[in-house]
Short mmCIF file of C-alpha atoms in Angstrom, two decimals:
data_model
loop_
_atom_site.label_atom_id
_atom_site.label_comp_id
_atom_site.label_asym_id
_atom_site.label_seq_id
_atom_site.Cartn_x
_atom_site.Cartn_y
_atom_site.Cartn_z
CA MET A 1 -73.94 101.79 24.64
CA ASP A 2 -71.91 104.24 26.69
CA VAL A 3 -68.76 103.30 24.75
CA LEU A 4 -70.54 103.84 21.42
CA HIS A 5 -71.85 107.20 22.63
CA GLN A 6 -68.39 108.32 23.72
CA PHE A 7 -66.88 107.25 20.41
CA PHE A 8 -69.48 108.39 17.88
CA ILE A 9 -71.68 111.05 19.53
CA ALA A 10 -69.69 112.78 22.28
CA PRO A 11 -67.08 114.46 20.01
CA PHE A 12 -69.86 116.24 18.11
CA SER A 13 -72.15 116.95 21.05
CA GLU A 14 -69.48 118.31 23.38
CA PHE A 15 -67.34 120.50 21.09
CA ALA A 16 -68.59 123.36 18.94
CA PHE A 17 -65.56 123.20 16.62
CA MET A 18 -66.43 119.57 15.80
CA GLN A 19 -70.02 120.59 15.04
CA ARG A 20 -68.87 123.33 12.64
CA ALA A 21 -66.38 120.95 11.03
CA LEU A 22 -69.10 118.33 10.55
CA LEU A 23 -71.54 120.87 9.10
CA GLY A 24 -68.91 122.25 6.71
CA ALA A 25 -67.82 118.80 5.55
CA MET A 26 -71.41 117.64 5.03
CA LEU A 27 -72.25 120.76 3.00
CA LEU A 28 -69.17 120.17 0.88
CA SER A 29 -70.25 116.56 0.31
CA LEU A 30 -73.69 117.68 -0.89
CA SER A 31 -72.13 120.19 -3.27
CA ALA A 32 -68.80 118.81 -4.47
CA CYS A 33 -69.61 115.09 -4.85
CA PRO A 34 -72.18 115.58 -7.66
CA ILE A 35 -69.69 117.86 -9.45
CA GLY A 36 -67.12 115.09 -9.08
CA VAL A 37 -69.45 112.63 -10.82
CA PHE A 38 -69.70 114.88 -13.87
CA LEU A 39 -65.94 115.49 -13.80
CA MET A 40 -65.37 111.74 -13.87
CA LEU A 41 -67.93 111.11 -16.63
CA ARG A 42 -66.29 113.86 -18.72
CA ARG A 43 -62.86 112.29 -18.03
CA MET A 44 -61.79 115.56 -16.43
CA SER A 45 -60.81 114.30 -12.95
CA LEU A 46 -57.21 115.44 -13.37
CA THR A 47 -58.51 118.78 -14.64
CA GLY A 48 -60.21 119.25 -11.28
CA ASP A 49 -56.93 118.47 -9.54
CA ALA A 50 -55.11 121.00 -11.71
CA MET A 51 -57.73 123.67 -11.03
CA SER A 52 -57.46 123.09 -7.28
CA HIS A 53 -53.78 124.07 -7.50
CA ALA A 54 -54.54 126.93 -9.88
CA ILE A 55 -56.48 128.89 -7.24
CA LEU A 56 -53.43 129.07 -4.97
CA PRO A 57 -51.86 132.33 -6.29
CA GLY A 58 -55.15 134.21 -5.90
CA ALA A 59 -55.63 132.89 -2.39
CA ALA A 60 -51.99 133.76 -1.63
CA ALA A 61 -52.51 137.31 -2.91
CA GLY A 62 -55.52 137.69 -0.60
CA PHE A 63 -53.40 136.34 2.26
CA LEU A 64 -50.54 138.78 1.57
CA LEU A 65 -52.91 141.75 1.55
CA TYR A 66 -55.37 140.85 4.31
CA GLY A 67 -54.00 137.82 6.16
CA LEU A 68 -56.09 134.70 6.73
CA GLN A 69 -59.38 136.44 5.86
CA ILE A 70 -61.98 134.36 4.06
CA VAL A 71 -63.48 136.92 1.66
CA PRO A 72 -60.22 138.27 0.11
CA MET A 73 -58.74 134.76 -0.23
CA THR A 74 -61.97 133.49 -1.79
CA ILE A 75 -62.17 136.32 -4.31
CA GLY A 76 -58.50 135.87 -5.15
CA GLY A 77 -58.97 132.13 -5.62
CA LEU A 78 -61.94 132.64 -7.94
CA LEU A 79 -60.03 135.15 -10.06
CA ALA A 80 -56.94 132.94 -10.26
CA GLY A 81 -59.02 129.91 -11.23
CA ALA A 82 -60.76 131.89 -13.96
CA VAL A 83 -57.45 133.23 -15.32
CA VAL A 84 -55.88 129.76 -15.46
CA ALA A 85 -58.96 128.18 -17.09
CA LEU A 86 -59.22 130.92 -19.72
CA GLY A 87 -55.45 131.10 -20.26
CA ALA A 88 -55.05 127.34 -20.74
CA GLY A 89 -58.02 127.31 -23.11
CA ALA A 90 -56.62 130.21 -25.14
CA VAL A 91 -53.20 128.57 -25.48
CA SER A 92 -54.74 125.28 -26.63
CA ARG A 93 -56.84 127.08 -29.26
CA LEU A 94 -54.20 129.51 -30.55
CA THR A 95 -51.18 127.19 -30.58
CA ILE A 96 -50.35 123.57 -31.38
CA GLN A 97 -50.36 122.60 -27.69
CA LYS A 98 -53.19 120.39 -26.43
CA GLU A 99 -55.44 121.57 -23.59
CA ASP A 100 -54.17 119.01 -21.07
CA ALA A 101 -50.55 120.08 -21.59
CA SER A 102 -51.34 123.80 -21.39
CA LEU A 103 -53.42 123.27 -18.25
CA ALA A 104 -50.59 121.28 -16.66
CA ALA A 105 -48.14 124.09 -17.43
CA PHE A 106 -50.45 126.74 -16.01
CA TYR A 107 -51.22 124.84 -12.81
CA LEU A 108 -47.56 124.01 -12.10
CA ILE A 109 -46.63 127.66 -12.52
CA SER A 110 -49.58 128.68 -10.33
CA LEU A 111 -48.65 126.21 -7.59
CA ALA A 112 -45.04 127.36 -7.49
CA LEU A 113 -46.07 131.03 -7.58
CA GLY A 114 -48.61 130.60 -4.78
CA VAL A 115 -46.18 128.78 -2.48
CA THR A 116 -43.54 131.44 -3.14
CA MET A 117 -45.97 134.28 -2.38
CA ILE A 118 -47.05 132.74 0.93
CA SER A 119 -43.43 132.06 1.91
CA LEU A 120 -42.56 135.73 1.43
CA ARG A 121 -44.71 136.81 4.35
CA GLY A 122 -46.18 133.82 6.13
CA SER A 123 -44.72 131.09 8.27
CA SER A 124 -44.62 127.36 7.59
CA ILE A 125 -47.84 127.10 9.64
CA ASP A 126 -49.58 129.54 7.29
CA LEU A 127 -48.35 127.55 4.29
CA MET A 128 -49.68 124.29 5.77
CA HIS A 129 -53.00 126.01 6.49
CA VAL A 130 -53.38 127.13 2.87
CA LEU A 131 -52.20 123.85 1.34
CA PHE A 132 -54.02 121.40 3.61
CA GLY A 133 -56.82 123.45 5.20
CA THR A 134 -58.11 123.53 8.76
CA VAL A 135 -61.56 122.00 8.80
CA LEU A 136 -61.55 122.02 12.62
CA ALA A 137 -61.08 125.81 12.58
CA LEU A 138 -64.04 126.70 10.35
CA ASN A 139 -65.81 129.83 11.57
CA ASN A 140 -69.31 131.11 10.84
CA ALA A 141 -68.16 133.10 7.81
CA ALA A 142 -66.62 129.99 6.23
CA ILE A 143 -69.76 127.95 6.93
CA ILE A 144 -71.92 130.65 5.31
CA LEU A 145 -69.66 130.71 2.23
CA ILE A 146 -69.77 126.91 1.87
CA ALA A 147 -73.56 126.92 2.36
CA MET A 148 -74.00 129.57 -0.36
CA VAL A 149 -71.88 127.55 -2.79
CA THR A 150 -73.87 124.42 -1.94
CA VAL A 151 -77.22 126.11 -2.59
CA LEU A 152 -75.96 127.64 -5.85
CA THR A 153 -74.50 124.32 -7.02
CA LEU A 154 -77.63 122.29 -6.26
CA ALA A 155 -79.82 124.92 -7.95
CA ALA A 156 -77.63 124.92 -11.07
CA LEU A 157 -77.54 121.11 -11.21
CA THR A 158 -81.33 120.97 -10.93
CA LEU A 159 -81.80 123.59 -13.65
CA PHE A 160 -79.25 122.18 -16.13
CA TRP A 161 -79.39 118.49 -15.18
CA ARG A 162 -80.52 117.10 -18.55
CA ALA A 163 -78.05 119.26 -20.47
CA LEU A 164 -75.17 118.23 -18.20
CA VAL A 165 -76.01 114.53 -18.56
CA ALA A 166 -76.41 114.87 -22.33
CA GLU A 167 -73.06 116.63 -22.66
CA CYS A 168 -71.36 113.86 -20.71
CA LEU A 169 -72.93 111.01 -22.69
CA ASP A 170 -73.28 112.51 -26.17
CA PRO A 171 -71.97 116.10 -26.54
CA LEU A 172 -72.43 116.07 -30.34
CA PHE A 173 -76.13 115.32 -29.92
CA LEU A 174 -76.52 118.19 -27.44
CA HIS A 175 -74.81 120.62 -29.80
CA SER A 176 -77.02 119.48 -32.67
CA VAL A 177 -80.35 119.92 -30.86
CA SER A 178 -79.60 122.81 -28.50
CA LYS A 179 -77.52 125.96 -28.18
CA LEU A 180 -76.92 125.22 -24.49
CA GLY A 181 -73.77 123.18 -25.10
CA PRO A 182 -71.12 125.93 -24.75
CA ILE A 183 -73.13 127.71 -22.04
CA VAL A 184 -73.48 124.55 -19.95
CA HIS A 185 -69.78 123.80 -20.36
CA PHE A 186 -68.74 127.17 -18.94
CA ILE A 187 -71.37 126.97 -16.18
CA PHE A 188 -69.97 123.59 -15.21
CA LEU A 189 -66.39 124.90 -15.13
CA GLY A 190 -67.61 127.77 -12.96
CA LEU A 191 -69.21 125.31 -10.54
CA VAL A 192 -65.95 123.36 -10.39
CA VAL A 193 -63.99 126.48 -9.44
CA LEU A 194 -66.64 127.56 -6.90
CA ASN A 195 -66.59 124.18 -5.17
CA LEU A 196 -62.79 124.07 -5.15
CA VAL A 197 -62.73 127.50 -3.52
CA ALA A 198 -65.33 126.39 -0.97
CA GLY A 199 -63.38 123.19 -0.29
CA PHE A 200 -60.19 125.22 0.02
CA GLN A 201 -61.60 126.78 3.21
CA ALA A 202 -61.76 123.36 4.87
CA LEU A 203 -59.33 121.06 3.07
CA GLY A 204 -56.77 123.38 1.49
CA THR A 205 -55.76 123.68 -2.14
CA LEU A 206 -54.09 120.25 -2.29
CA LEU A 207 -56.94 118.20 -0.80
CA SER A 208 -60.10 120.10 -1.80
CA VAL A 209 -60.40 118.05 -4.98
CA GLY A 210 -60.23 114.81 -2.95
CA LEU A 211 -63.77 115.10 -1.58
CA MET A 212 -64.93 115.96 -5.08
CA VAL A 213 -63.35 113.06 -6.99
CA LEU A 214 -62.90 110.11 -4.61
CA PRO A 215 -66.59 109.56 -3.65
CA ALA A 216 -67.55 109.91 -7.31
CA ALA A 217 -64.93 107.38 -8.38
CA THR A 218 -66.14 105.06 -5.61
CA ALA A 219 -69.76 105.30 -6.73
CA ARG A 220 -68.71 104.33 -10.27
CA PHE A 221 -67.99 100.80 -9.07
CA TRP A 222 -71.58 100.30 -7.89
CA THR A 223 -73.83 101.64 -10.64
CA GLN A 224 -74.02 102.87 -14.23
CA ARG A 225 -76.97 105.24 -13.76
CA VAL A 226 -75.96 108.88 -13.35
CA GLU A 227 -78.72 109.68 -10.83
CA THR A 228 -77.81 106.71 -8.63
CA MET A 229 -74.12 107.54 -8.98
CA VAL A 230 -74.70 111.07 -7.69
CA ILE A 231 -76.70 109.81 -4.70
CA LEU A 232 -74.08 107.18 -3.83
CA ALA A 233 -71.26 109.73 -4.20
CA ILE A 234 -73.01 112.05 -1.73
CA ILE A 235 -73.54 109.16 0.71
CA PHE A 236 -69.89 108.10 0.46
CA GLY A 237 -68.83 111.72 0.94
CA LEU A 238 -71.01 112.16 4.03
CA ILE A 239 -69.81 108.91 5.64
CA SER A 240 -66.18 109.75 4.82
CA SER A 241 -66.60 113.18 6.42
CA VAL A 242 -68.00 111.74 9.64
CA GLY A 243 -65.47 108.91 9.70
CA GLY A 244 -62.55 111.20 8.97
CA LEU A 245 -63.48 113.66 11.70
CA LEU A 246 -63.87 110.85 14.23
CA LEU A 247 -60.54 109.37 13.14
CA SER A 248 -58.93 112.79 13.49
CA TYR A 249 -60.41 113.30 16.94
CA HIS A 250 -59.60 109.91 18.46
CA ALA A 251 -56.24 109.28 16.75
CA SER A 252 -54.99 112.90 16.84
CA LEU A 253 -54.56 113.02 13.07
CA PRO A 254 -54.83 116.08 10.82
CA SER A 255 -58.52 116.43 9.99
CA GLY A 256 -58.37 117.12 6.25
CA PRO A 257 -56.12 114.19 5.35
CA ALA A 258 -58.16 111.95 7.68
CA ILE A 259 -61.34 112.73 5.69
CA ILE A 260 -59.61 111.97 2.39
CA LEU A 261 -58.08 108.78 3.81
CA SER A 262 -61.53 107.64 4.95
CA SER A 263 -62.80 108.25 1.45
CA GLY A 264 -59.83 106.30 0.12
CA ILE A 265 -60.79 103.30 2.24
CA PHE A 266 -64.24 103.24 0.62
CA TYR A 267 -62.61 103.57 -2.79
CA PHE A 268 -60.29 100.57 -2.39
CA PHE A 269 -63.09 98.49 -0.88
CA SER A 270 -65.26 99.31 -3.91
CA VAL A 271 -62.42 98.53 -6.31
CA LEU A 272 -62.39 95.00 -4.89
CA CYS A 273 -65.96 94.33 -3.79
CA GLY A 274 -68.18 96.69 -5.76
CA SER A 275 -70.79 95.29 -8.12
CA ARG A 276 -68.49 96.45 -10.95
CA GLY A 277 -65.25 95.84 -9.05
CA ILE A 278 -62.44 93.32 -9.54
CA LEU A 279 -64.05 90.39 -7.70
CA SER A 280 -67.36 90.75 -9.52
CA THR A 281 -65.88 91.12 -12.99
CA ARG A 282 -63.44 88.23 -12.43
CA ARG A 283 -66.14 85.91 -11.10
CA PRO A 284 -66.82 83.05 -13.55
CA ARG A 285 -70.22 83.25 -15.19
CA HIS A 286 -72.06 79.97 -15.59
CA THR A 287 -74.31 79.53 -18.59
CA HIS A 288 -76.90 76.78 -18.74
CA ARG A 289 -77.47 75.18 -22.10
CA ILE A 290 -80.27 72.84 -22.95
CA ALA A 291 -78.95 69.75 -24.66
#
């Protein structure tokens, strides 16, 4: 029992930075994992990845002006995400280019611009902080920001749940019976950007989408019901957060990548062993016929 306590409990009971990291990661799991489910059902998982890179120039601008301050970098990230989303949408509607191609162009330009801006003033350590996050260095201001995004996200999901599910499963039906279709779409994109900005505080711009998409993709191998999928995604996110922080602590690994790697382990296990995974779908089905 003492060994189990030292391995699982002591890191969180003895160190305040581990407690803040755990709280931040758990709040992100509650908020980002349900958004990831809807991203996956809309076939927009790569859009989330592109948007996570798109916030980098805004965060870099906040860094150049105020240093590693949460509020300026958050506001900059939100503005940059909004500009990229609106710009890519405008290009796809006003030209012959499809939305996925225009979004790819915008996010690649944003990523290169953000890295260049940080390199002008910051060190390689600052660049690594922005790209990969520092979940073990979360302060009270970052926790408050993540908590506010979590509350706002859960409230919006509760309020627009039926519309969000309907738009994922049958968007034409939603548009025919309600005027909420376009409104819900933009609200959802706003929630995606908000959660990416919140995740950026802990996991950086390159990994913030990982906690959003991987648990959702994992849950897809276990159920077809949206409600159950959301619950499973949150559970996988919470377990991955705890497991990743413990792995980081005991193996001296970077905390953000350790959380995403833990989530990746659940994903590959589910690919093989999930109720809708490879082994289950390849299993021969016996049918009994009455002669």
